[in-house]
mmCIF file with all atom_site columns, C-alpha atoms in Angstrom:
data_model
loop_
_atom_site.group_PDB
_atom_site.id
_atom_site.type_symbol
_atom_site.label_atom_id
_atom_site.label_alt_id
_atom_site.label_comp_id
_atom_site.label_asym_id
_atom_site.label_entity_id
_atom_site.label_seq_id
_atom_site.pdbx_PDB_ins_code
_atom_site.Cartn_x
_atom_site.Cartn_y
_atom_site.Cartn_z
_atom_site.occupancy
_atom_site.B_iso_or_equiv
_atom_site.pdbx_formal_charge
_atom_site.auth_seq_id
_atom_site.auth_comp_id
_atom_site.auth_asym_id
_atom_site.auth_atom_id
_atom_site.pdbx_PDB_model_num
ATOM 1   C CA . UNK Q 1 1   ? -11.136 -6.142  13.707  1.00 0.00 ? 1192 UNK Q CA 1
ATOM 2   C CA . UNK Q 1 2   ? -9.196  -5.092  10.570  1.00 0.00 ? 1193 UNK Q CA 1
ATOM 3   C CA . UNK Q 1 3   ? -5.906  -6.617  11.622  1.00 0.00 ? 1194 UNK Q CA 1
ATOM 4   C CA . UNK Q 1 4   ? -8.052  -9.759  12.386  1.00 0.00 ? 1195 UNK Q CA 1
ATOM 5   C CA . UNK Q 1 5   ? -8.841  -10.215 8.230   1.00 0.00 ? 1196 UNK Q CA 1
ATOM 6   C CA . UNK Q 1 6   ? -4.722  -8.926  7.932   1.00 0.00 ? 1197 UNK Q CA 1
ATOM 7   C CA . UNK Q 1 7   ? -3.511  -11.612 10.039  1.00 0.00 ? 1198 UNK Q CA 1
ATOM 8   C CA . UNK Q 1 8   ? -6.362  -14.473 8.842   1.00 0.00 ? 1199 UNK Q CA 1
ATOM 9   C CA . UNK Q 1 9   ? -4.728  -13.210 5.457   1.00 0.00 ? 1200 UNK Q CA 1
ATOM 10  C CA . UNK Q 1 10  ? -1.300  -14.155 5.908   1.00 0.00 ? 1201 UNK Q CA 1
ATOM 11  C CA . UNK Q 1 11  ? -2.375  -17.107 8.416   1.00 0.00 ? 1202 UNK Q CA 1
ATOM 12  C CA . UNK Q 1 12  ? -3.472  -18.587 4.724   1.00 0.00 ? 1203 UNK Q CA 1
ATOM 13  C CA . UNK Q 1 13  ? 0.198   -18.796 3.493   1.00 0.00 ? 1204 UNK Q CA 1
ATOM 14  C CA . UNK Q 1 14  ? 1.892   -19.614 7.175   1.00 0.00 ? 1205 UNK Q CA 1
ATOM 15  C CA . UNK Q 1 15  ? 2.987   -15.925 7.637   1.00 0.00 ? 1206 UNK Q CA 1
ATOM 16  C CA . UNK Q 1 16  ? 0.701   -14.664 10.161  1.00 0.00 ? 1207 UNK Q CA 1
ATOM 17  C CA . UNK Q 1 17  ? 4.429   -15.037 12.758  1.00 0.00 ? 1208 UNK Q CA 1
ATOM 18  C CA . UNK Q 1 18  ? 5.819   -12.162 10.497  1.00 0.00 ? 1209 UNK Q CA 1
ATOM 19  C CA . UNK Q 1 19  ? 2.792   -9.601  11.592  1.00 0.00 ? 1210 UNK Q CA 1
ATOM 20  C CA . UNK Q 1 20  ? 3.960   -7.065  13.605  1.00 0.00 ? 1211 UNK Q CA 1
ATOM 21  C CA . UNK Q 1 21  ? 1.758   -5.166  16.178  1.00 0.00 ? 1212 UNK Q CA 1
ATOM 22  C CA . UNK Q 1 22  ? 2.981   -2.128  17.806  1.00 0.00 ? 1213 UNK Q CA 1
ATOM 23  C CA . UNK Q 1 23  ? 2.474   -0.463  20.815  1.00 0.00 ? 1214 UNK Q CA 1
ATOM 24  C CA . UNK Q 1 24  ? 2.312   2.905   19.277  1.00 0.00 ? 1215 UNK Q CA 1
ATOM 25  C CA . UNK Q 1 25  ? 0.635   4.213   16.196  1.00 0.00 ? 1216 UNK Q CA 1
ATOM 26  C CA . UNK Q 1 26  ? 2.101   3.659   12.777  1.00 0.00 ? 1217 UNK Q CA 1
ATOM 27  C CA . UNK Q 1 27  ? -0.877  5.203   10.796  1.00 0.00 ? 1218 UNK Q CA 1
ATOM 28  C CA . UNK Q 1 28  ? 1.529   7.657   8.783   1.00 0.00 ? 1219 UNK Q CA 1
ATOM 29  C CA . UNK Q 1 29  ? 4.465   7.243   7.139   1.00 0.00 ? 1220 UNK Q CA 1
ATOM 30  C CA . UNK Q 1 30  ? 6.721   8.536   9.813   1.00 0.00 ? 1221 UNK Q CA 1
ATOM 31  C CA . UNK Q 1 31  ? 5.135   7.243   12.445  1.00 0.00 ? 1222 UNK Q CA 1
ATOM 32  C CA . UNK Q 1 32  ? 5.605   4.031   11.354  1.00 0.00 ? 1223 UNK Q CA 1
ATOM 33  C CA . UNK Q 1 33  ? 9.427   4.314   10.048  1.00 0.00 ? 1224 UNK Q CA 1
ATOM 34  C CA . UNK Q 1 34  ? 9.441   5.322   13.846  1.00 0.00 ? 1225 UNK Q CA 1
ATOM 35  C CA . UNK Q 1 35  ? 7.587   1.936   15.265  1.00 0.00 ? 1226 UNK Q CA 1
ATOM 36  C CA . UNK Q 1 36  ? 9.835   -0.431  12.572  1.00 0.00 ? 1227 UNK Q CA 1
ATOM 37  C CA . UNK Q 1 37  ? 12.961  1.521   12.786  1.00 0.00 ? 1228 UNK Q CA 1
ATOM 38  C CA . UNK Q 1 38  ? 13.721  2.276   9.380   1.00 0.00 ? 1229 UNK Q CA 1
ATOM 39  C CA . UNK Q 1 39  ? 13.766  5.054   6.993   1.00 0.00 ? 1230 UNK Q CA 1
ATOM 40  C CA . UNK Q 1 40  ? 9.943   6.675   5.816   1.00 0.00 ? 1231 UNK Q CA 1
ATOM 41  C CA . UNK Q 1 41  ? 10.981  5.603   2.447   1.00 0.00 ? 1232 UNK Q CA 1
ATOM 42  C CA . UNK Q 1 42  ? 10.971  1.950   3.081   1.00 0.00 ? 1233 UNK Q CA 1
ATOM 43  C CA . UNK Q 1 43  ? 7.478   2.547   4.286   1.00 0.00 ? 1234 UNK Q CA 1
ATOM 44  C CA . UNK Q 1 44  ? 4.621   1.117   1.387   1.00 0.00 ? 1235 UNK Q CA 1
ATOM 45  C CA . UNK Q 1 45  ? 1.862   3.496   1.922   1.00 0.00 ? 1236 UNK Q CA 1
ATOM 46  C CA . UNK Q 1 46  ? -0.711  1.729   0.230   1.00 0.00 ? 1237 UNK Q CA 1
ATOM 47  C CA . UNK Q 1 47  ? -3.132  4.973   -1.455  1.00 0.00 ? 1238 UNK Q CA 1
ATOM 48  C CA . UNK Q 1 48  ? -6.808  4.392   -2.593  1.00 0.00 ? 1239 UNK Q CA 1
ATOM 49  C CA . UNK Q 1 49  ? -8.520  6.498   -5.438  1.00 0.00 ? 1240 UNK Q CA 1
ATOM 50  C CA . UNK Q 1 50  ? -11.568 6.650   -6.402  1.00 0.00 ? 1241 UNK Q CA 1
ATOM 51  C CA . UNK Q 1 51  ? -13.039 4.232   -9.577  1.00 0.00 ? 1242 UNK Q CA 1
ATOM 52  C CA . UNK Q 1 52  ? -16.425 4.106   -10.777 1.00 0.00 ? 1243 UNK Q CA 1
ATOM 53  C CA . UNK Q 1 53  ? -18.641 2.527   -7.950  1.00 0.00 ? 1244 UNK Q CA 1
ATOM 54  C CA . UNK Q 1 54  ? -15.078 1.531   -6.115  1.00 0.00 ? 1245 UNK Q CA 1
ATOM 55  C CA . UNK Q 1 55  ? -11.666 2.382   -5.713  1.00 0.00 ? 1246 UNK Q CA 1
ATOM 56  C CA . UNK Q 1 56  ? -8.127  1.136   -6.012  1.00 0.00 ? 1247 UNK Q CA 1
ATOM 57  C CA . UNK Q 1 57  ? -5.114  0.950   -4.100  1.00 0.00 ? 1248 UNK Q CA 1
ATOM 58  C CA . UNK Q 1 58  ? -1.269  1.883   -4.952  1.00 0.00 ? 1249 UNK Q CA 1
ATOM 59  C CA . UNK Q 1 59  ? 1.225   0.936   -2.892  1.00 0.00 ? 1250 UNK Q CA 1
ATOM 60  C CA . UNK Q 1 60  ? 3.786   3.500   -3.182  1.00 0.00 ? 1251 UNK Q CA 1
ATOM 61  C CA . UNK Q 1 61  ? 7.185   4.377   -1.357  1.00 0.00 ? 1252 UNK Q CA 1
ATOM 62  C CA . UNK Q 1 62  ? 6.891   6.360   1.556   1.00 0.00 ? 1253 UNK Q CA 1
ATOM 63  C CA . UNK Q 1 63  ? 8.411   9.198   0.564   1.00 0.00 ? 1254 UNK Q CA 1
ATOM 64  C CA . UNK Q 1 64  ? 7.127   9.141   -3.461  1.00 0.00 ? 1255 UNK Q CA 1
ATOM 65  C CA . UNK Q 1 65  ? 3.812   11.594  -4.049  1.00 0.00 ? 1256 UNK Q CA 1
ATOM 66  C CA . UNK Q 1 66  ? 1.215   10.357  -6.494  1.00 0.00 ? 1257 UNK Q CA 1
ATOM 67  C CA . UNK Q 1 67  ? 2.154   12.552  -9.748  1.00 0.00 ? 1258 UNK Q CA 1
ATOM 68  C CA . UNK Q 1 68  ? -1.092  14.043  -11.272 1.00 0.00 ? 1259 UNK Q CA 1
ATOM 69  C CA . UNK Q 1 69  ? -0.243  13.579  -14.832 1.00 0.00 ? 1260 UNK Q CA 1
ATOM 70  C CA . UNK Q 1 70  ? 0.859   10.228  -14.987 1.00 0.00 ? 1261 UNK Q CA 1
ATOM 71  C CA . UNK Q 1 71  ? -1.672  9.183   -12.876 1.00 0.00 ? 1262 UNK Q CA 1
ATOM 72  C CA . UNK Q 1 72  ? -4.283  10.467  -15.361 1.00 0.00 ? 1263 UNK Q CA 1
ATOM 73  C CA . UNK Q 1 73  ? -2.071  8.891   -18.248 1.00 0.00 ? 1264 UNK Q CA 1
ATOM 74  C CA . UNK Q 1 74  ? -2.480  5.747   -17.200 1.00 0.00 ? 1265 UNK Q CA 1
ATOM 75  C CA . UNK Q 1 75  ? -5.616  5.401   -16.165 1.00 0.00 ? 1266 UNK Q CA 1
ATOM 76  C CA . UNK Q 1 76  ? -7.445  8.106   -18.002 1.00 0.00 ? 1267 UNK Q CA 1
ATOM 77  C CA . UNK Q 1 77  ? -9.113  9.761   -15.171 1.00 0.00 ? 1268 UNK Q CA 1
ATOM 78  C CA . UNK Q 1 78  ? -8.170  12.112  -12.565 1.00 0.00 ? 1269 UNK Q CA 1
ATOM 79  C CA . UNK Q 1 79  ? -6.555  11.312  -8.889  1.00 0.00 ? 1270 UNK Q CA 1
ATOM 80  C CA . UNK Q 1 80  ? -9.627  11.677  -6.416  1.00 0.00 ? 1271 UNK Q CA 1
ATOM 81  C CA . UNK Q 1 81  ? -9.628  10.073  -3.318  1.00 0.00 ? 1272 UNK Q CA 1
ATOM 82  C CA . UNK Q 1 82  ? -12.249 8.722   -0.937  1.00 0.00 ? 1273 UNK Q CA 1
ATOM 83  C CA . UNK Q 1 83  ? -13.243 9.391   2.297   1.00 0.00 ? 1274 UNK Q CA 1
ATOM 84  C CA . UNK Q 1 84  ? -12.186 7.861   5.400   1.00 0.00 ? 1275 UNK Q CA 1
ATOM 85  C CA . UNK Q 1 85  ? -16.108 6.436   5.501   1.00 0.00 ? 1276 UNK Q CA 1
ATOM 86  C CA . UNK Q 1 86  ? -15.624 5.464   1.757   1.00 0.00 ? 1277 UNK Q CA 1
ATOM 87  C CA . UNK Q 1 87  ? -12.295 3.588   1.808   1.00 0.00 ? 1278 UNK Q CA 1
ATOM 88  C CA . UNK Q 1 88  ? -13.789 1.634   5.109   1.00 0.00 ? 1279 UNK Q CA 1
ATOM 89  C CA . UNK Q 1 89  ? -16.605 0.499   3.173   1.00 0.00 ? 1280 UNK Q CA 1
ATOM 90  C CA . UNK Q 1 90  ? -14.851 0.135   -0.256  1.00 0.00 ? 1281 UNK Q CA 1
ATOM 91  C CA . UNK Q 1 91  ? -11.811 -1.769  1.138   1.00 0.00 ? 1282 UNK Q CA 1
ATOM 92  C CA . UNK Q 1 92  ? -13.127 -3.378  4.491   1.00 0.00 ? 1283 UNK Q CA 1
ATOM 93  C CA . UNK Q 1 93  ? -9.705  -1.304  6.168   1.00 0.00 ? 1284 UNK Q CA 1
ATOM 94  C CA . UNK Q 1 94  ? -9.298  1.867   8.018   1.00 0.00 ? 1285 UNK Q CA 1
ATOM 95  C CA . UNK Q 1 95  ? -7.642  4.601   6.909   1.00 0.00 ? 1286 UNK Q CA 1
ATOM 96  C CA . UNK Q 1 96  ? -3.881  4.409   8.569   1.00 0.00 ? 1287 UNK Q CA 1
ATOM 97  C CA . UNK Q 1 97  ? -4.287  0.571   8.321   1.00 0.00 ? 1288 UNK Q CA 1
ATOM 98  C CA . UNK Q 1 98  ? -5.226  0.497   4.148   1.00 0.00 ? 1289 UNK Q CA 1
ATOM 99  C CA . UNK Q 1 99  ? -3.344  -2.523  2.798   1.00 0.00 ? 1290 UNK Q CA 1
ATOM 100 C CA . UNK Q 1 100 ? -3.988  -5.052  0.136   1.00 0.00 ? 1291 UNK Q CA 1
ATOM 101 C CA . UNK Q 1 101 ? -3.894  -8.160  2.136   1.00 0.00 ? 1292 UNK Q CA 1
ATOM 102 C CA . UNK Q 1 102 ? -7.437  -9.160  3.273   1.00 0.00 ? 1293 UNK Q CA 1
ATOM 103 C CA . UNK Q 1 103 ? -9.718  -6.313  1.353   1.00 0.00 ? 1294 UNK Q CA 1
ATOM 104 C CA . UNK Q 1 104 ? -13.015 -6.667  0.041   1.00 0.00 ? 1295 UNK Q CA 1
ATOM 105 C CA . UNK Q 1 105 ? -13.314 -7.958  -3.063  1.00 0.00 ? 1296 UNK Q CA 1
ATOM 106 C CA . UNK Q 1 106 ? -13.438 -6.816  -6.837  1.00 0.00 ? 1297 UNK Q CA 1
ATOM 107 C CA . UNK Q 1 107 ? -10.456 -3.897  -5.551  1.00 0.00 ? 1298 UNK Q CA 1
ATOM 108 C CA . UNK Q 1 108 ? -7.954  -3.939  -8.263  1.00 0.00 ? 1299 UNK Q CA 1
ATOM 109 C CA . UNK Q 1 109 ? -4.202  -3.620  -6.512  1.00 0.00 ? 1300 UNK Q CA 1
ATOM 110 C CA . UNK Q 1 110 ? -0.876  -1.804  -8.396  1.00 0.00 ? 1301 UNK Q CA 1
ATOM 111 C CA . UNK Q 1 111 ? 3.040   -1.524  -7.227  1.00 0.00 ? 1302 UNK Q CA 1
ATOM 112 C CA . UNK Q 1 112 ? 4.834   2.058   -8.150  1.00 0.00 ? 1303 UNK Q CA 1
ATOM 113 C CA . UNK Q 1 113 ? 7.823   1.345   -9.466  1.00 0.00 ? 1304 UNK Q CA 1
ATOM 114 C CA . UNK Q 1 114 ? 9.370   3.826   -6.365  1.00 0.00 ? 1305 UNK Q CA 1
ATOM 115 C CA . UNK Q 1 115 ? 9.372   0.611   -4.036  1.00 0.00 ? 1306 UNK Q CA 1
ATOM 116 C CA . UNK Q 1 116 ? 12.058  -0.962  -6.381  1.00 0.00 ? 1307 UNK Q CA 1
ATOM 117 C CA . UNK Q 1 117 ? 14.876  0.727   -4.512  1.00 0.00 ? 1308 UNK Q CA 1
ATOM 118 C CA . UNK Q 1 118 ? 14.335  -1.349  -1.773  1.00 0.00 ? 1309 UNK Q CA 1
ATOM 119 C CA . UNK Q 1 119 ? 14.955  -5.131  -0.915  1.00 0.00 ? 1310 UNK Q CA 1
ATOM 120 C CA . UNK Q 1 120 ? 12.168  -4.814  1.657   1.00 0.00 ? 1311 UNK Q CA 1
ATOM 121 C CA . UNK Q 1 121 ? 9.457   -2.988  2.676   1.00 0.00 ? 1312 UNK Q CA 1
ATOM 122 C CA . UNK Q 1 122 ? 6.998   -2.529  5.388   1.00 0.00 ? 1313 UNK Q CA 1
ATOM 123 C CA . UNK Q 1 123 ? 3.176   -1.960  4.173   1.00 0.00 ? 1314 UNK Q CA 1
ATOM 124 C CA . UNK Q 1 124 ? 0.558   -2.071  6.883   1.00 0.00 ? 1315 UNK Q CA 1
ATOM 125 C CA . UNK Q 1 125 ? -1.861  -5.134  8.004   1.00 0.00 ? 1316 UNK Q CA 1
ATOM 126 C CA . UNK Q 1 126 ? -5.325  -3.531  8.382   1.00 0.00 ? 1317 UNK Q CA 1
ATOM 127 C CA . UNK Q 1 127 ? -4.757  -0.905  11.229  1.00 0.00 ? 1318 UNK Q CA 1
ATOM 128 C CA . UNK Q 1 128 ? -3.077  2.155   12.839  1.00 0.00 ? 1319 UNK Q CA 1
ATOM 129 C CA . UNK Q 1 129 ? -0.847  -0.360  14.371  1.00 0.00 ? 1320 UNK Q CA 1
ATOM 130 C CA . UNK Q 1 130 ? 0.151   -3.018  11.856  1.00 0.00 ? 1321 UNK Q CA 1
ATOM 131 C CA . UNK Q 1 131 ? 3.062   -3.990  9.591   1.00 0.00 ? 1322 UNK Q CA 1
ATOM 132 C CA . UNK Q 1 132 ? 4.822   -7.018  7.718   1.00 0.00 ? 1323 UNK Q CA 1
ATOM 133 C CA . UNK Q 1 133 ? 8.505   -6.663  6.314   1.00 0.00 ? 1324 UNK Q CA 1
ATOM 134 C CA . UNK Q 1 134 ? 8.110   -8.279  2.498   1.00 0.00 ? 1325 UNK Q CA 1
ATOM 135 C CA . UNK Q 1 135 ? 10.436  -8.800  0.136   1.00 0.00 ? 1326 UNK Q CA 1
ATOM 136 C CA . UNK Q 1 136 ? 8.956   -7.116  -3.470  1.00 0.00 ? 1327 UNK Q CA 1
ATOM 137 C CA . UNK Q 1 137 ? 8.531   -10.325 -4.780  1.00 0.00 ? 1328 UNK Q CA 1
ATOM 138 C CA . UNK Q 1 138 ? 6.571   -11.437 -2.075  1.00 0.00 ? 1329 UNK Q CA 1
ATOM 139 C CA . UNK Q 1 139 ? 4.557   -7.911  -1.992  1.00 0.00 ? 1330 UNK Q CA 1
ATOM 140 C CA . UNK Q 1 140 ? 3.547   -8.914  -5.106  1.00 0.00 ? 1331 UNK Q CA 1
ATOM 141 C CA . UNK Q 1 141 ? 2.535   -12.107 -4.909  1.00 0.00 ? 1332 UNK Q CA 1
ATOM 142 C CA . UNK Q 1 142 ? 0.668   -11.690 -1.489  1.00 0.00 ? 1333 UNK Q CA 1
ATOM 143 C CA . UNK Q 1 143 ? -0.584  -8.560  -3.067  1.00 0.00 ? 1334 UNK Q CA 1
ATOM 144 C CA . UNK Q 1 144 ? -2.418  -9.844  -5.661  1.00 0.00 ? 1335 UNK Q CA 1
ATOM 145 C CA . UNK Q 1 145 ? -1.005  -6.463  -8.001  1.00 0.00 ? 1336 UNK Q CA 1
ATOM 146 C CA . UNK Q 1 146 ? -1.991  -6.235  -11.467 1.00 0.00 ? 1337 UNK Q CA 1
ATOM 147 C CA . UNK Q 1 147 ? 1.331   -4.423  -12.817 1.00 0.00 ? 1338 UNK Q CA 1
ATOM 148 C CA . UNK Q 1 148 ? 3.998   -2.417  -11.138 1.00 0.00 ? 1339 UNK Q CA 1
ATOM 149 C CA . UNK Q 1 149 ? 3.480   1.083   -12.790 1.00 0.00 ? 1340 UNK Q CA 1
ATOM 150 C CA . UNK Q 1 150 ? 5.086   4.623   -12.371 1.00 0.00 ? 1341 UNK Q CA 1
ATOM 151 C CA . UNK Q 1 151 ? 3.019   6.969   -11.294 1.00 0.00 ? 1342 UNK Q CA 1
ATOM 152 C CA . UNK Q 1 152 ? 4.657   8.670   -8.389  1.00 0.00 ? 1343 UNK Q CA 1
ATOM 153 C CA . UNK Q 1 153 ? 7.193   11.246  -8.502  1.00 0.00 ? 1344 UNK Q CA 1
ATOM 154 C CA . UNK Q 1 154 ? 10.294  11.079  -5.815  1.00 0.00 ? 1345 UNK Q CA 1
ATOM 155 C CA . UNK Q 1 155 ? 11.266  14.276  -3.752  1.00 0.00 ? 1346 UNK Q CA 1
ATOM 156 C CA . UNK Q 1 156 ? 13.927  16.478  -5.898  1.00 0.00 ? 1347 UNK Q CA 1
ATOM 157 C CA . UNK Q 1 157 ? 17.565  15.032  -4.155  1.00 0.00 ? 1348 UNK Q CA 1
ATOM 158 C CA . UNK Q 1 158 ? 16.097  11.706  -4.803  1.00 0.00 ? 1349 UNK Q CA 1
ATOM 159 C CA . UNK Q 1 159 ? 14.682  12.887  -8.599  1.00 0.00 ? 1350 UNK Q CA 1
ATOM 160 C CA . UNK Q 1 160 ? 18.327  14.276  -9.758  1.00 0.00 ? 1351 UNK Q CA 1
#
């Protein structure tokens, strides 16, 4: 049902031909760099925390980890993360298919600056099975993100 409100999403803007459904699971990072053939980088995890009576997401680079500290810089409160119940109910996707195209509403949407390495990237569509390539203009846009911010941390070779 969830990659029914991901594809009526993108059906909006005439895109709904650029879904792609796989026949295995991409519901992690590496299993979906494995279903779209590219590197687990180039994979936009999209990562919901906890706010006040709701949550909100961060689409980050596959391979960038949410950094505590800047995290609570910028939006003065500790990392906490729902539930698998909780981000269902908060965001209207399951977990392995959390994306910012077709969520409830009132769920407030940021890029990490880690996803500006790439020309494209692959974020999922609403399930364990789901992804669109998107330029990071376009993942913006179709998005609906407030700000690309930097609150992730790449691993160390990447870092130096």
């Amino acid at each position: 049902m969830s990659i029914e409100k991901g594809r009526a999403y993108f059906r909006q803007f005439g895109m709904e031909d650029r879904v792609l459904e796989f026949d295995v699971s991409s519901a992690t990072v590496e299993l979906a760099a494995l279903a779209v053939g590219v590197e687990g980088a180039r994979i936009a995890k999209t990562l919901s925390f906890k706010k006040d009576d709701s949550c909100i997401l961060i689409l980050a680079a596959g391979d960038a980890r949410i950094d505590n500290r800047k995290f609570k810089d910028y939006f003065h409160m500790k990392a906490k993360m729902p539930t698998p119940e909780e981000v269902l109910e908060l965001v209207g996707h399951p977990v392995g298919g959390v994306c910012p195209f077709g969520i409830n509403d009132g769920i407030d949407v940021y890029l990490d600056e880690s996803l500006k390495r790439f020309e494209t990237v692959f974020p999922a569509v609403g399930s364990g099975n789901s992804a669109i390539e998107l330029n990071l203009e376009e993942l913006y846009k179709y998005s609906n993100a407030i700000a690309w911010i930097d609150v992730c941390k790449l691993p160390e070779a990447l870092a130096e």
